[in-house]
Amino acid sequence: MYEIESKLIEKSGLTATNQRIMILHFIYEIADHPTADDIIDWTQKHCPKISVATIYNTLNVFVEKGMIHAMSPPGSKTIYYDKNTHHHYHLVDTKTGKFQDIDAKSIQFSHQIEDYAVEKVDVFIYAHKKR
Amino acid sequence: MYEIESKLIEKSGLTATNQRIMILHFIYEIADHPTADDIIDWTQKHCPKISVATIYNTLNVFVEKGMIHAMSPPGSKTIYYDKNTHHHYHLVDTKTGKFQDIDAKSIQFSHQIEDYAVEKVDVFIYAHKKR
DNA sequence: GTCAATGCAAAGGTTTTGCAACTGG
DNA sequence: CCAGTTGCAAAACCTTTGCATTGAC
């Protein structure tokens, strides 16, 4: 149980504690772009006495180590966490507020920005489903 | 003086008060992607006794009315304000942390997202200038 | 046994709110 | 005047911090 999570945590040089495993498990296997609050809710139900301090600290450590991704839609200050897999963008459904991963290949960049070395691109597409 | 700002405020059905004019003036004419804090600093120097409550309220009203744009780079919780002109994206210089507007035409979308009606696209490009 | 990780509660910073006072048309 | 706007201070909110305790190896 939780071998994947444990491995990932240890690979980053951290101790695979219950709290960390549960947080990572939630982000990787259960939640879809959760906020810190979502994570607090779920982990506190599934892990007796995990404290918010630990959760915030852990999330910061995970982001530092590159195990998860943090992002916030432009104009919002809410941070959403995301498993850090391949390169993808986000489609924001403006009706539901839900995120959807979309493939990076659906967007092409022309070489207009030639004197810059692009490191990372984050794209937020706000849209609603056509009836 | 400040005719442009006044017109814009009144066009949105609001009273063009000193406070509102100064806030809008700063965002439109002086600042480059300021934060709420930048706006507080500047307006309080140029407008006696403007309160933070008013500034925050005004910013929220301006955003609602579409007079300005609010955005926060993915992963950050700081909100930056921007004059709302034509459709453009942001190039984030990862060395300096500064934003730069880039033309929307430099990015093309393939029609992979056919069942969604796209309303708005926000693109954050993190890059650094080549040597 | 030792160092890292955790929990608690308090502090921190930012934004919002309630309400009374003010102001512009 | 009178609705809309503002200022003040308090509250709300979310996140971080300090420190003592616990837990992993």
PDB file of C-alpha atoms (C1' of nucleotides) in Angstrom:
ATOM      1  CA  MET A   1       0.000   0.000   0.000  1.00  0.00           C
ATOM      2  CA  TYR A   2       1.228   3.464  -0.926  1.00  0.00           C
ATOM      3  CA  GLU A   3       4.474   2.130  -2.363  1.00  0.00           C
ATOM      4  CA  ILE A   4       4.376   4.635  -5.188  1.00  0.00           C
ATOM      5  CA  GLU A   5       3.937   7.554  -2.835  1.00  0.00           C
ATOM      6  CA  SER A   6       6.625   6.301  -0.460  1.00  0.00           C
ATOM      7  CA  LYS A   7       9.112   5.801  -3.252  1.00  0.00           C
ATOM      8  CA  LEU A   8       8.489   9.252  -4.616  1.00  0.00           C
ATOM      9  CA  ILE A   9       8.929  10.849  -1.228  1.00  0.00           C
ATOM     10  CA  GLU A  10      12.116   8.982  -0.473  1.00  0.00           C
ATOM     11  CA  LYS A  11      13.509   9.677  -3.905  1.00  0.00           C
ATOM     12  CA  SER A  12      13.451  13.332  -2.940  1.00  0.00           C
ATOM     13  CA  GLY A  13      15.446  12.657   0.185  1.00  0.00           C
ATOM     14  CA  LEU A  14      12.532  12.925   2.591  1.00  0.00           C
ATOM     15  CA  THR A  15      11.211  10.522   5.181  1.00  0.00           C
ATOM     16  CA  ALA A  16       8.028   8.834   4.051  1.00  0.00           C
ATOM     17  CA  THR A  17       5.819   9.595   7.006  1.00  0.00           C
ATOM     18  CA  ASN A  18       2.118   8.870   7.197  1.00  0.00           C
ATOM     19  CA  GLN A  19       1.228  12.511   6.839  1.00  0.00           C
ATOM     20  CA  ARG A  20       3.320  12.978   3.748  1.00  0.00           C
ATOM     21  CA  ILE A  21       2.093   9.792   2.170  1.00  0.00           C
ATOM     22  CA  MET A  22      -1.522  10.737   2.676  1.00  0.00           C
ATOM     23  CA  ILE A  23      -1.066  14.230   1.293  1.00  0.00           C
ATOM     24  CA  LEU A  24       0.741  12.951  -1.769  1.00  0.00           C
ATOM     25  CA  HIS A  25      -1.740  10.132  -2.227  1.00  0.00           C
ATOM     26  CA  PHE A  26      -4.628  12.551  -2.211  1.00  0.00           C
ATOM     27  CA  ILE A  27      -3.012  14.790  -4.805  1.00  0.00           C
ATOM     28  CA  TYR A  28      -1.855  11.936  -7.027  1.00  0.00           C
ATOM     29  CA  GLU A  29      -4.688   9.461  -6.835  1.00  0.00           C
ATOM     30  CA  ILE A  30      -7.832  11.054  -5.535  1.00  0.00           C
ATOM     31  CA  ALA A  31      -8.139  14.763  -6.024  1.00  0.00           C
ATOM     32  CA  ASP A  32      -8.374  16.799  -9.164  1.00  0.00           C
ATOM     33  CA  HIS A  33      -6.464  20.033  -8.763  1.00  0.00           C
ATOM     34  CA  PRO A  34      -7.159  20.410  -5.050  1.00  0.00           C
ATOM     35  CA  THR A  35      -6.577  23.553  -3.022  1.00  0.00           C
ATOM     36  CA  ALA A  36      -4.765  23.583   0.310  1.00  0.00           C
ATOM     37  CA  ASP A  37      -8.208  23.592   1.865  1.00  0.00           C
ATOM     38  CA  ASP A  38      -9.337  20.500  -0.017  1.00  0.00           C
ATOM     39  CA  ILE A  39      -6.190  18.776   1.132  1.00  0.00           C
ATOM     40  CA  ILE A  40      -6.734  19.807   4.726  1.00  0.00           C
ATOM     41  CA  ASP A  41     -10.300  18.508   4.646  1.00  0.00           C
ATOM     42  CA  TRP A  42      -9.478  15.155   3.185  1.00  0.00           C
ATOM     43  CA  THR A  43      -6.316  14.392   5.088  1.00  0.00           C
ATOM     44  CA  GLN A  44      -7.848  15.358   8.405  1.00  0.00           C
ATOM     45  CA  LYS A  45     -10.616  12.856   7.736  1.00  0.00           C
ATOM     46  CA  HIS A  46      -8.157  10.117   6.858  1.00  0.00           C
ATOM     47  CA  CYS A  47      -5.283  10.827   9.154  1.00  0.00           C
ATOM     48  CA  PRO A  48      -5.980  11.462  12.799  1.00  0.00           C
ATOM     49  CA  LYS A  49      -4.566  14.695  14.121  1.00  0.00           C
ATOM     50  CA  ILE A  50      -2.654  15.913  11.118  1.00  0.00           C
ATOM     51  CA  SER A  51      -2.189  19.624  11.638  1.00  0.00           C
ATOM     52  CA  VAL A  52      -2.587  22.423   9.141  1.00  0.00           C
ATOM     53  CA  ALA A  53       0.974  23.557   9.813  1.00  0.00           C
ATOM     54  CA  THR A  54       2.244  20.183   8.678  1.00  0.00           C
ATOM     55  CA  ILE A  55       0.077  20.262   5.603  1.00  0.00           C
ATOM     56  CA  TYR A  56       1.216  23.700   4.518  1.00  0.00           C
ATOM     57  CA  ASN A  57       4.823  22.875   5.278  1.00  0.00           C
ATOM     58  CA  THR A  58       4.589  19.613   3.407  1.00  0.00           C
ATOM     59  CA  LEU A  59       2.990  21.213   0.388  1.00  0.00           C
ATOM     60  CA  ASN A  60       5.769  23.772   0.252  1.00  0.00           C
ATOM     61  CA  VAL A  61       8.389  21.068   0.531  1.00  0.00           C
ATOM     62  CA  PHE A  62       6.732  18.996  -2.195  1.00  0.00           C
ATOM     63  CA  VAL A  63       6.660  21.973  -4.516  1.00  0.00           C
ATOM     64  CA  GLU A  64      10.305  22.797  -3.790  1.00  0.00           C
ATOM     65  CA  LYS A  65      11.274  19.232  -4.580  1.00  0.00           C
ATOM     66  CA  GLY A  66       9.287  19.332  -7.780  1.00  0.00           C
ATOM     67  CA  MET A  67       7.029  16.497  -6.710  1.00  0.00           C
ATOM     68  CA  ILE A  68       3.907  18.524  -7.245  1.00  0.00           C
ATOM     69  CA  HIS A  69       2.965  21.643  -9.087  1.00  0.00           C
ATOM     70  CA  ALA A  70       1.418  24.785  -7.693  1.00  0.00           C
ATOM     71  CA  MET A  71      -0.614  27.110  -9.840  1.00  0.00           C
ATOM     72  CA  SER A  72      -3.210  29.786  -9.542  1.00  0.00           C
ATOM     73  CA  PRO A  73      -5.456  31.012 -12.294  1.00  0.00           C
ATOM     74  CA  PRO A  74      -4.762  34.612 -13.296  1.00  0.00           C
ATOM     75  CA  GLY A  75      -6.737  36.976 -11.111  1.00  0.00           C
ATOM     76  CA  SER A  76      -7.205  34.518  -8.314  1.00  0.00           C
ATOM     77  CA  LYS A  77      -5.084  34.073  -5.270  1.00  0.00           C
ATOM     78  CA  THR A  78      -6.145  30.533  -4.625  1.00  0.00           C
ATOM     79  CA  ILE A  79      -3.372  28.066  -5.217  1.00  0.00           C
ATOM     80  CA  TYR A  80      -4.238  24.749  -6.782  1.00  0.00           C
ATOM     81  CA  TYR A  81      -1.980  21.742  -6.530  1.00  0.00           C
ATOM     82  CA  ASP A  82      -1.458  19.294  -9.273  1.00  0.00           C
ATOM     83  CA  LYS A  83       0.518  16.166  -9.797  1.00  0.00           C
ATOM     84  CA  ASN A  84       3.559  17.028 -11.790  1.00  0.00           C
ATOM     85  CA  THR A  85       3.542  14.753 -14.767  1.00  0.00           C
ATOM     86  CA  HIS A  86       4.132  15.733 -18.332  1.00  0.00           C
ATOM     87  CA  HIS A  87       3.772  19.190 -19.746  1.00  0.00           C
ATOM     88  CA  HIS A  88       0.172  20.206 -19.998  1.00  0.00           C
ATOM     89  CA  TYR A  89      -2.079  23.236 -19.860  1.00  0.00           C
ATOM     90  CA  HIS A  90      -5.341  23.901 -18.153  1.00  0.00           C
ATOM     91  CA  LEU A  91      -8.769  24.410 -19.510  1.00  0.00           C
ATOM     92  CA  VAL A  92     -10.922  26.243 -17.008  1.00  0.00           C
ATOM     93  CA  ASP A  93     -14.609  25.582 -17.361  1.00  0.00           C
ATOM     94  CA  THR A  94     -16.150  28.947 -16.573  1.00  0.00           C
ATOM     95  CA  LYS A  95     -19.496  27.391 -15.728  1.00  0.00           C
ATOM     96  CA  THR A  96     -18.247  24.858 -13.221  1.00  0.00           C
ATOM     97  CA  GLY A  97     -14.930  26.398 -12.240  1.00  0.00           C
ATOM     98  CA  LYS A  98     -13.291  23.026 -12.761  1.00  0.00           C
ATOM     99  CA  PHE A  99      -9.923  22.538 -14.384  1.00  0.00           C
ATOM    100  CA  GLN A 100      -9.226  20.104 -17.127  1.00  0.00           C
ATOM    101  CA  ASP A 101      -5.808  19.126 -18.362  1.00  0.00           C
ATOM    102  CA  ILE A 102      -5.253  19.687 -22.020  1.00  0.00           C
ATOM    103  CA  ASP A 103      -2.447  18.488 -24.113  1.00  0.00           C
ATOM    104  CA  ALA A 104       0.450  20.839 -24.745  1.00  0.00           C
ATOM    105  CA  LYS A 105       0.450  19.868 -28.396  1.00  0.00           C
ATOM    106  CA  SER A 106      -2.814  21.693 -28.981  1.00  0.00           C
ATOM    107  CA  ILE A 107      -1.008  24.994 -28.773  1.00  0.00           C
ATOM    108  CA  GLN A 108       1.827  26.067 -30.985  1.00  0.00           C
ATOM    109  CA  PHE A 109       4.081  29.009 -30.480  1.00  0.00           C
ATOM    110  CA  SER A 110       5.396  30.973 -33.355  1.00  0.00           C
ATOM    111  CA  HIS A 111       8.979  32.064 -33.000  1.00  0.00           C
ATOM    112  CA  GLN A 112       8.221  35.666 -32.232  1.00  0.00           C
ATOM    113  CA  ILE A 113       9.991  35.626 -28.922  1.00  0.00           C
ATOM    114  CA  GLU A 114      13.345  34.824 -30.364  1.00  0.00           C
ATOM    115  CA  ASP A 115      15.600  36.611 -27.946  1.00  0.00           C
ATOM    116  CA  TYR A 116      14.113  34.801 -24.982  1.00  0.00           C
ATOM    117  CA  ALA A 117      14.792  31.291 -23.842  1.00  0.00           C
ATOM    118  CA  VAL A 118      11.426  29.917 -22.817  1.00  0.00           C
ATOM    119  CA  GLU A 119      11.561  27.855 -19.656  1.00  0.00           C
ATOM    120  CA  LYS A 120       7.963  27.219 -18.885  1.00  0.00           C
ATOM    121  CA  VAL A 121       4.611  28.165 -20.305  1.00  0.00           C
ATOM    122  CA  ASP A 122       1.381  28.254 -18.388  1.00  0.00           C
ATOM    123  CA  VAL A 123      -1.778  28.663 -20.329  1.00  0.00           C
ATOM    124  CA  PHE A 124      -5.180  29.216 -18.839  1.00  0.00           C
ATOM    125  CA  ILE A 125      -8.086  28.828 -21.184  1.00  0.00           C
ATOM    126  CA  TYR A 126     -11.425  29.982 -19.872  1.00  0.00           C
ATOM    127  CA  ALA A 127     -14.254  28.352 -21.730  1.00  0.00           C
ATOM    128  CA  HIS A 128     -17.609  26.717 -21.427  1.00  0.00           C
ATOM    129  CA  LYS A 129     -18.930  23.605 -23.045  1.00  0.00           C
ATOM    130  CA  LYS A 130     -21.024  24.265 -26.125  1.00  0.00           C
ATOM    131  CA  ARG A 131     -24.505  23.070 -25.148  1.00  0.00           C
TER     132      ARG A 131
ATOM    133  CA  MET B   1      -6.627  66.719 -16.455  1.00  0.00           C
ATOM    134  CA  TYR B   2      -7.656  63.123 -16.034  1.00  0.00           C
ATOM    135  CA  GLU B   3     -10.378  63.363 -18.655  1.00  0.00           C
ATOM    136  CA  ILE B   4      -9.584  59.900 -19.972  1.00  0.00           C
ATOM    137  CA  GLU B   5      -9.830  58.347 -16.556  1.00  0.00           C
ATOM    138  CA  SER B   6     -13.024  60.218 -15.704  1.00  0.00           C
ATOM    139  CA  LYS B   7     -14.683  59.198 -18.953  1.00  0.00           C
ATOM    140  CA  LEU B   8     -13.784  55.587 -18.448  1.00  0.00           C
ATOM    141  CA  ILE B   9     -15.138  55.564 -14.922  1.00  0.00           C
ATOM    142  CA  GLU B  10     -18.371  57.265 -15.899  1.00  0.00           C
ATOM    143  CA  LYS B  11     -18.823  55.018 -18.890  1.00  0.00           C
ATOM    144  CA  SER B  12     -19.081  52.161 -16.423  1.00  0.00           C
ATOM    145  CA  GLY B  13     -21.826  53.917 -14.503  1.00  0.00           C
ATOM    146  CA  LEU B  14     -19.651  55.003 -11.613  1.00  0.00           C
ATOM    147  CA  THR B  15     -19.018  58.407 -10.115  1.00  0.00           C
ATOM    148  CA  ALA B  16     -15.610  59.751 -11.049  1.00  0.00           C
ATOM    149  CA  THR B  17     -14.298  60.571  -7.605  1.00  0.00           C
ATOM    150  CA  ASN B  18     -10.774  61.658  -6.853  1.00  0.00           C
ATOM    151  CA  GLN B  19      -9.904  58.330  -5.340  1.00  0.00           C
ATOM    152  CA  ARG B  20     -11.095  56.360  -8.314  1.00  0.00           C
ATOM    153  CA  ILE B  21      -9.424  58.663 -10.798  1.00  0.00           C
ATOM    154  CA  MET B  22      -6.077  58.397  -9.050  1.00  0.00           C
ATOM    155  CA  ILE B  23      -6.224  54.621  -8.823  1.00  0.00           C
ATOM    156  CA  LEU B  24      -7.147  54.272 -12.462  1.00  0.00           C
ATOM    157  CA  HIS B  25      -4.582  56.864 -13.499  1.00  0.00           C
ATOM    158  CA  PHE B  26      -1.839  54.987 -11.732  1.00  0.00           C
ATOM    159  CA  ILE B  27      -2.764  51.711 -13.383  1.00  0.00           C
ATOM    160  CA  TYR B  28      -3.250  53.198 -16.833  1.00  0.00           C
ATOM    161  CA  GLU B  29      -0.511  55.782 -17.069  1.00  0.00           C
ATOM    162  CA  ILE B  30       2.160  55.205 -14.497  1.00  0.00           C
ATOM    163  CA  ALA B  31       2.511  51.698 -13.236  1.00  0.00           C
ATOM    164  CA  ASP B  32       3.487  48.557 -15.017  1.00  0.00           C
ATOM    165  CA  HIS B  33       1.488  45.627 -13.686  1.00  0.00           C
ATOM    166  CA  PRO B  34       1.229  46.945 -10.132  1.00  0.00           C
ATOM    167  CA  THR B  35       0.090  44.950  -7.132  1.00  0.00           C
ATOM    168  CA  ALA B  36      -2.531  46.168  -4.674  1.00  0.00           C
ATOM    169  CA  ASP B  37       0.361  47.175  -2.488  1.00  0.00           C
ATOM    170  CA  ASP B  38       1.999  49.266  -5.193  1.00  0.00           C
ATOM    171  CA  ILE B  39      -1.319  50.970  -5.724  1.00  0.00           C
ATOM    172  CA  ILE B  40      -1.760  51.657  -2.026  1.00  0.00           C
ATOM    173  CA  ASP B  41       1.726  53.156  -1.795  1.00  0.00           C
ATOM    174  CA  TRP B  42       1.359  55.444  -4.736  1.00  0.00           C
ATOM    175  CA  THR B  43      -2.190  56.638  -4.201  1.00  0.00           C
ATOM    176  CA  GLN B  44      -1.595  57.352  -0.542  1.00  0.00           C
ATOM    177  CA  LYS B  45       1.295  59.598  -1.550  1.00  0.00           C
ATOM    178  CA  HIS B  46      -0.795  61.422  -4.104  1.00  0.00           C
ATOM    179  CA  CYS B  47      -4.189  61.471  -2.524  1.00  0.00           C
ATOM    180  CA  PRO B  48      -4.499  62.533   1.098  1.00  0.00           C
ATOM    181  CA  LYS B  49      -6.251  60.061   3.322  1.00  0.00           C
ATOM    182  CA  ILE B  50      -7.333  57.490   0.809  1.00  0.00           C
ATOM    183  CA  SER B  51      -7.990  54.337   2.768  1.00  0.00           C
ATOM    184  CA  VAL B  52      -6.974  50.812   1.933  1.00  0.00           C
ATOM    185  CA  ALA B  53     -10.594  49.709   2.184  1.00  0.00           C
ATOM    186  CA  THR B  54     -11.468  52.102  -0.608  1.00  0.00           C
ATOM    187  CA  ILE B  55      -8.576  50.957  -2.716  1.00  0.00           C
ATOM    188  CA  TYR B  56      -9.441  47.293  -2.412  1.00  0.00           C
ATOM    189  CA  ASN B  57     -13.104  47.978  -3.013  1.00  0.00           C
ATOM    190  CA  THR B  58     -12.335  50.137  -6.003  1.00  0.00           C
ATOM    191  CA  LEU B  59     -10.021  47.563  -7.517  1.00  0.00           C
ATOM    192  CA  ASN B  60     -12.704  44.926  -7.185  1.00  0.00           C
ATOM    193  CA  VAL B  61     -15.261  47.215  -8.774  1.00  0.00           C
ATOM    194  CA  PHE B  62     -12.919  48.076 -11.637  1.00  0.00           C
ATOM    195  CA  VAL B  63     -12.279  44.415 -12.314  1.00  0.00           C
ATOM    196  CA  GLU B  64     -16.001  43.629 -12.223  1.00  0.00           C
ATOM    197  CA  LYS B  65     -16.656  46.393 -14.711  1.00  0.00           C
ATOM    198  CA  GLY B  66     -13.893  45.124 -16.925  1.00  0.00           C
ATOM    199  CA  MET B  67     -11.968  48.369 -16.716  1.00  0.00           C
ATOM    200  CA  ILE B  68      -8.861  46.636 -15.514  1.00  0.00           C
ATOM    201  CA  HIS B  69      -7.530  43.147 -15.515  1.00  0.00           C
ATOM    202  CA  ALA B  70      -6.447  41.070 -12.555  1.00  0.00           C
ATOM    203  CA  MET B  71      -4.004  38.272 -12.912  1.00  0.00           C
ATOM    204  CA  SER B  72      -1.634  36.241 -10.864  1.00  0.00           C
ATOM    205  CA  PRO B  73       1.151  34.121 -12.218  1.00  0.00           C
ATOM    206  CA  PRO B  74       0.570  30.417 -11.692  1.00  0.00           C
ATOM    207  CA  GLY B  75       1.888  29.318  -8.336  1.00  0.00           C
ATOM    208  CA  SER B  76       1.823  32.780  -6.856  1.00  0.00           C
ATOM    209  CA  LYS B  77      -0.871  34.352  -4.802  1.00  0.00           C
ATOM    210  CA  THR B  78       0.027  37.928  -5.562  1.00  0.00           C
ATOM    211  CA  ILE B  79      -2.474  39.641  -7.800  1.00  0.00           C
ATOM    212  CA  TYR B  80      -1.201  42.036 -10.435  1.00  0.00           C
ATOM    213  CA  TYR B  81      -3.408  44.621 -12.065  1.00  0.00           C
ATOM    214  CA  ASP B  82      -3.208  45.617 -15.653  1.00  0.00           C
ATOM    215  CA  LYS B  83      -4.940  48.058 -17.927  1.00  0.00           C
ATOM    216  CA  ASN B  84      -7.442  46.238 -20.025  1.00  0.00           C
ATOM    217  CA  THR B  85      -6.650  47.093 -23.585  1.00  0.00           C
ATOM    218  CA  HIS B  86      -6.453  44.622 -26.378  1.00  0.00           C
ATOM    219  CA  HIS B  87      -5.937  40.924 -25.971  1.00  0.00           C
ATOM    220  CA  HIS B  88      -2.413  40.152 -24.967  1.00  0.00           C
ATOM    221  CA  TYR B  89      -0.358  37.653 -23.047  1.00  0.00           C
ATOM    222  CA  HIS B  90       2.434  37.978 -20.561  1.00  0.00           C
ATOM    223  CA  LEU B  91       6.043  37.129 -20.813  1.00  0.00           C
ATOM    224  CA  VAL B  92       7.546  36.708 -17.386  1.00  0.00           C
ATOM    225  CA  ASP B  93      11.237  37.351 -17.220  1.00  0.00           C
ATOM    226  CA  THR B  94      12.437  34.770 -14.743  1.00  0.00           C
ATOM    227  CA  LYS B  95      15.580  36.731 -14.006  1.00  0.00           C
ATOM    228  CA  THR B  96      13.934  40.017 -13.152  1.00  0.00           C
ATOM    229  CA  GLY B  97      10.432  38.870 -12.285  1.00  0.00           C
ATOM    230  CA  LYS B  98       9.029  41.568 -14.533  1.00  0.00           C
ATOM    231  CA  PHE B  99       6.114  41.121 -16.869  1.00  0.00           C
ATOM    232  CA  GLN B 100       6.132  42.048 -20.475  1.00  0.00           C
ATOM    233  CA  ASP B 101       3.104  42.199 -22.714  1.00  0.00           C
ATOM    234  CA  ILE B 102       3.341  40.094 -25.802  1.00  0.00           C
ATOM    235  CA  ASP B 103       1.077  40.067 -28.766  1.00  0.00           C
ATOM    236  CA  ALA B 104      -1.674  37.494 -28.915  1.00  0.00           C
ATOM    237  CA  LYS B 105      -0.843  36.755 -32.509  1.00  0.00           C
ATOM    238  CA  SER B 106       2.384  35.039 -31.505  1.00  0.00           C
ATOM    239  CA  ILE B 107       0.405  32.072 -30.277  1.00  0.00           C
ATOM    240  CA  GLN B 108      -1.982  30.023 -32.338  1.00  0.00           C
ATOM    241  CA  PHE B 109      -4.450  27.513 -31.070  1.00  0.00           C
ATOM    242  CA  SER B 110      -5.254  24.438 -33.002  1.00  0.00           C
ATOM    243  CA  HIS B 111      -8.894  23.446 -32.919  1.00  0.00           C
ATOM    244  CA  GLN B 112      -8.503  20.596 -30.509  1.00  0.00           C
ATOM    245  CA  ILE B 113     -10.939  22.044 -28.037  1.00  0.00           C
ATOM    246  CA  GLU B 114     -13.873  21.987 -30.344  1.00  0.00           C
ATOM    247  CA  ASP B 115     -16.671  21.374 -27.907  1.00  0.00           C
ATOM    248  CA  TYR B 116     -15.714  24.368 -25.813  1.00  0.00           C
ATOM    249  CA  ALA B 117     -16.408  27.995 -26.501  1.00  0.00           C
ATOM    250  CA  VAL B 118     -13.240  29.815 -25.518  1.00  0.00           C
ATOM    251  CA  GLU B 119     -13.897  33.043 -23.658  1.00  0.00           C
ATOM    252  CA  LYS B 120     -10.495  34.088 -22.508  1.00  0.00           C
ATOM    253  CA  VAL B 121      -6.996  32.751 -22.650  1.00  0.00           C
ATOM    254  CA  ASP B 122      -4.247  33.623 -20.254  1.00  0.00           C
ATOM    255  CA  VAL B 123      -0.787  32.547 -21.117  1.00  0.00           C
ATOM    256  CA  PHE B 124       2.200  32.867 -18.859  1.00  0.00           C
ATOM    257  CA  ILE B 125       5.536  32.387 -20.489  1.00  0.00           C
ATOM    258  CA  TYR B 126       8.481  32.118 -18.163  1.00  0.00           C
ATOM    259  CA  ALA B 127      11.682  32.933 -19.915  1.00  0.00           C
ATOM    260  CA  HIS B 128      14.967  34.717 -19.723  1.00  0.00           C
ATOM    261  CA  LYS B 129      16.723  36.847 -22.237  1.00  0.00           C
ATOM    262  CA  LYS B 130      19.370  34.999 -24.199  1.00  0.00           C
ATOM    263  CA  ARG B 131      22.774  36.357 -23.123  1.00  0.00           C
TER     264      ARG B 131
ATOM    265  C1'  DG C   1      20.092   8.406  20.724  1.00  0.00           C
ATOM    266  C1'  DT C   2      19.769  11.730  17.277  1.00  0.00           C
ATOM    267  C1'  DC C   3      17.832  14.412  13.819  1.00  0.00           C
ATOM    268  C1'  DA C   4      13.903  15.150  11.265  1.00  0.00           C
ATOM    269  C1'  DA C   5       9.073  15.746  11.356  1.00  0.00           C
ATOM    270  C1'  DT C   6       4.931  17.092  13.708  1.00  0.00           C
ATOM    271  C1'  DG C   7       1.365  19.618  16.462  1.00  0.00           C
ATOM    272  C1'  DC C   8      -0.206  23.465  18.771  1.00  0.00           C
ATOM    273  C1'  DA C   9      -1.148  28.003  19.324  1.00  0.00           C
ATOM    274  C1'  DA C  10       0.156  32.423  18.362  1.00  0.00           C
ATOM    275  C1'  DA C  11       1.576  35.714  15.026  1.00  0.00           C
ATOM    276  C1'  DG C  12       1.677  37.584  10.374  1.00  0.00           C
ATOM    277  C1'  DG C  13       0.010  39.732   6.314  1.00  0.00           C
ATOM    278  C1'  DT C  14      -3.546  40.770   3.278  1.00  0.00           C
ATOM    279  C1'  DT C  15      -8.265  41.589   2.081  1.00  0.00           C
ATOM    280  C1'  DT C  16     -13.096  42.287   3.460  1.00  0.00           C
ATOM    281  C1'  DT C  17     -16.888  44.074   6.190  1.00  0.00           C
ATOM    282  C1'  DG C  18     -20.111  47.043   9.019  1.00  0.00           C
ATOM    283  C1'  DC C  19     -21.294  51.251   9.923  1.00  0.00           C
ATOM    284  C1'  DA C  20     -21.149  56.120  10.467  1.00  0.00           C
ATOM    285  C1'  DA C  21     -19.771  60.269   8.060  1.00  0.00           C
ATOM    286  C1'  DC C  22     -19.280  62.623   3.903  1.00  0.00           C
ATOM    287  C1'  DT C  23     -19.895  64.292  -0.999  1.00  0.00           C
ATOM    288  C1'  DG C  24     -21.229  65.052  -5.595  1.00  0.00           C
ATOM    289  C1'  DG C  25     -24.784  66.065  -8.768  1.00  0.00           C
TER     290       DG C  25
ATOM    291  C1'  DC D   1     -31.135  66.320  -0.474  1.00  0.00           C
ATOM    292  C1'  DC D   2     -30.123  61.382  -1.278  1.00  0.00           C
ATOM    293  C1'  DA D   3     -27.849  57.658  -3.349  1.00  0.00           C
ATOM    294  C1'  DG D   4     -23.413  56.495  -3.848  1.00  0.00           C
ATOM    295  C1'  DT D   5     -18.829  56.714  -1.935  1.00  0.00           C
ATOM    296  C1'  DT D   6     -15.506  56.871   1.629  1.00  0.00           C
ATOM    297  C1'  DG D   7     -12.798  56.109   6.017  1.00  0.00           C
ATOM    298  C1'  DC D   8     -12.016  53.787  10.075  1.00  0.00           C
ATOM    299  C1'  DA D   9     -11.387  50.007  12.821  1.00  0.00           C
ATOM    300  C1'  DA D  10     -12.455  45.500  13.581  1.00  0.00           C
ATOM    301  C1'  DA D  11     -12.948  41.062  11.746  1.00  0.00           C
ATOM    302  C1'  DA D  12     -12.022  37.428   8.635  1.00  0.00           C
ATOM    303  C1'  DC D  13      -9.034  34.741   6.163  1.00  0.00           C
ATOM    304  C1'  DC D  14      -5.216  32.067   4.926  1.00  0.00           C
ATOM    305  C1'  DT D  15      -0.542  30.885   5.699  1.00  0.00           C
ATOM    306  C1'  DT D  16       3.724  30.892   8.364  1.00  0.00           C
ATOM    307  C1'  DT D  17       6.477  30.611  12.544  1.00  0.00           C
ATOM    308  C1'  DG D  18       8.479  29.271  17.209  1.00  0.00           C
ATOM    309  C1'  DC D  19       8.955  25.956  20.150  1.00  0.00           C
ATOM    310  C1'  DA D  20       8.160  21.852  22.685  1.00  0.00           C
ATOM    311  C1'  DT D  21       6.969  17.012  21.705  1.00  0.00           C
ATOM    312  C1'  DT D  22       7.011  13.018  19.072  1.00  0.00           C
ATOM    313  C1'  DG D  23       8.626   9.621  15.889  1.00  0.00           C
ATOM    314  C1'  DA D  24      11.673   7.252  12.488  1.00  0.00           C
ATOM    315  C1'  DC D  25      15.759   4.819  11.688  1.00  0.00           C
TER     316       DC D  25
END
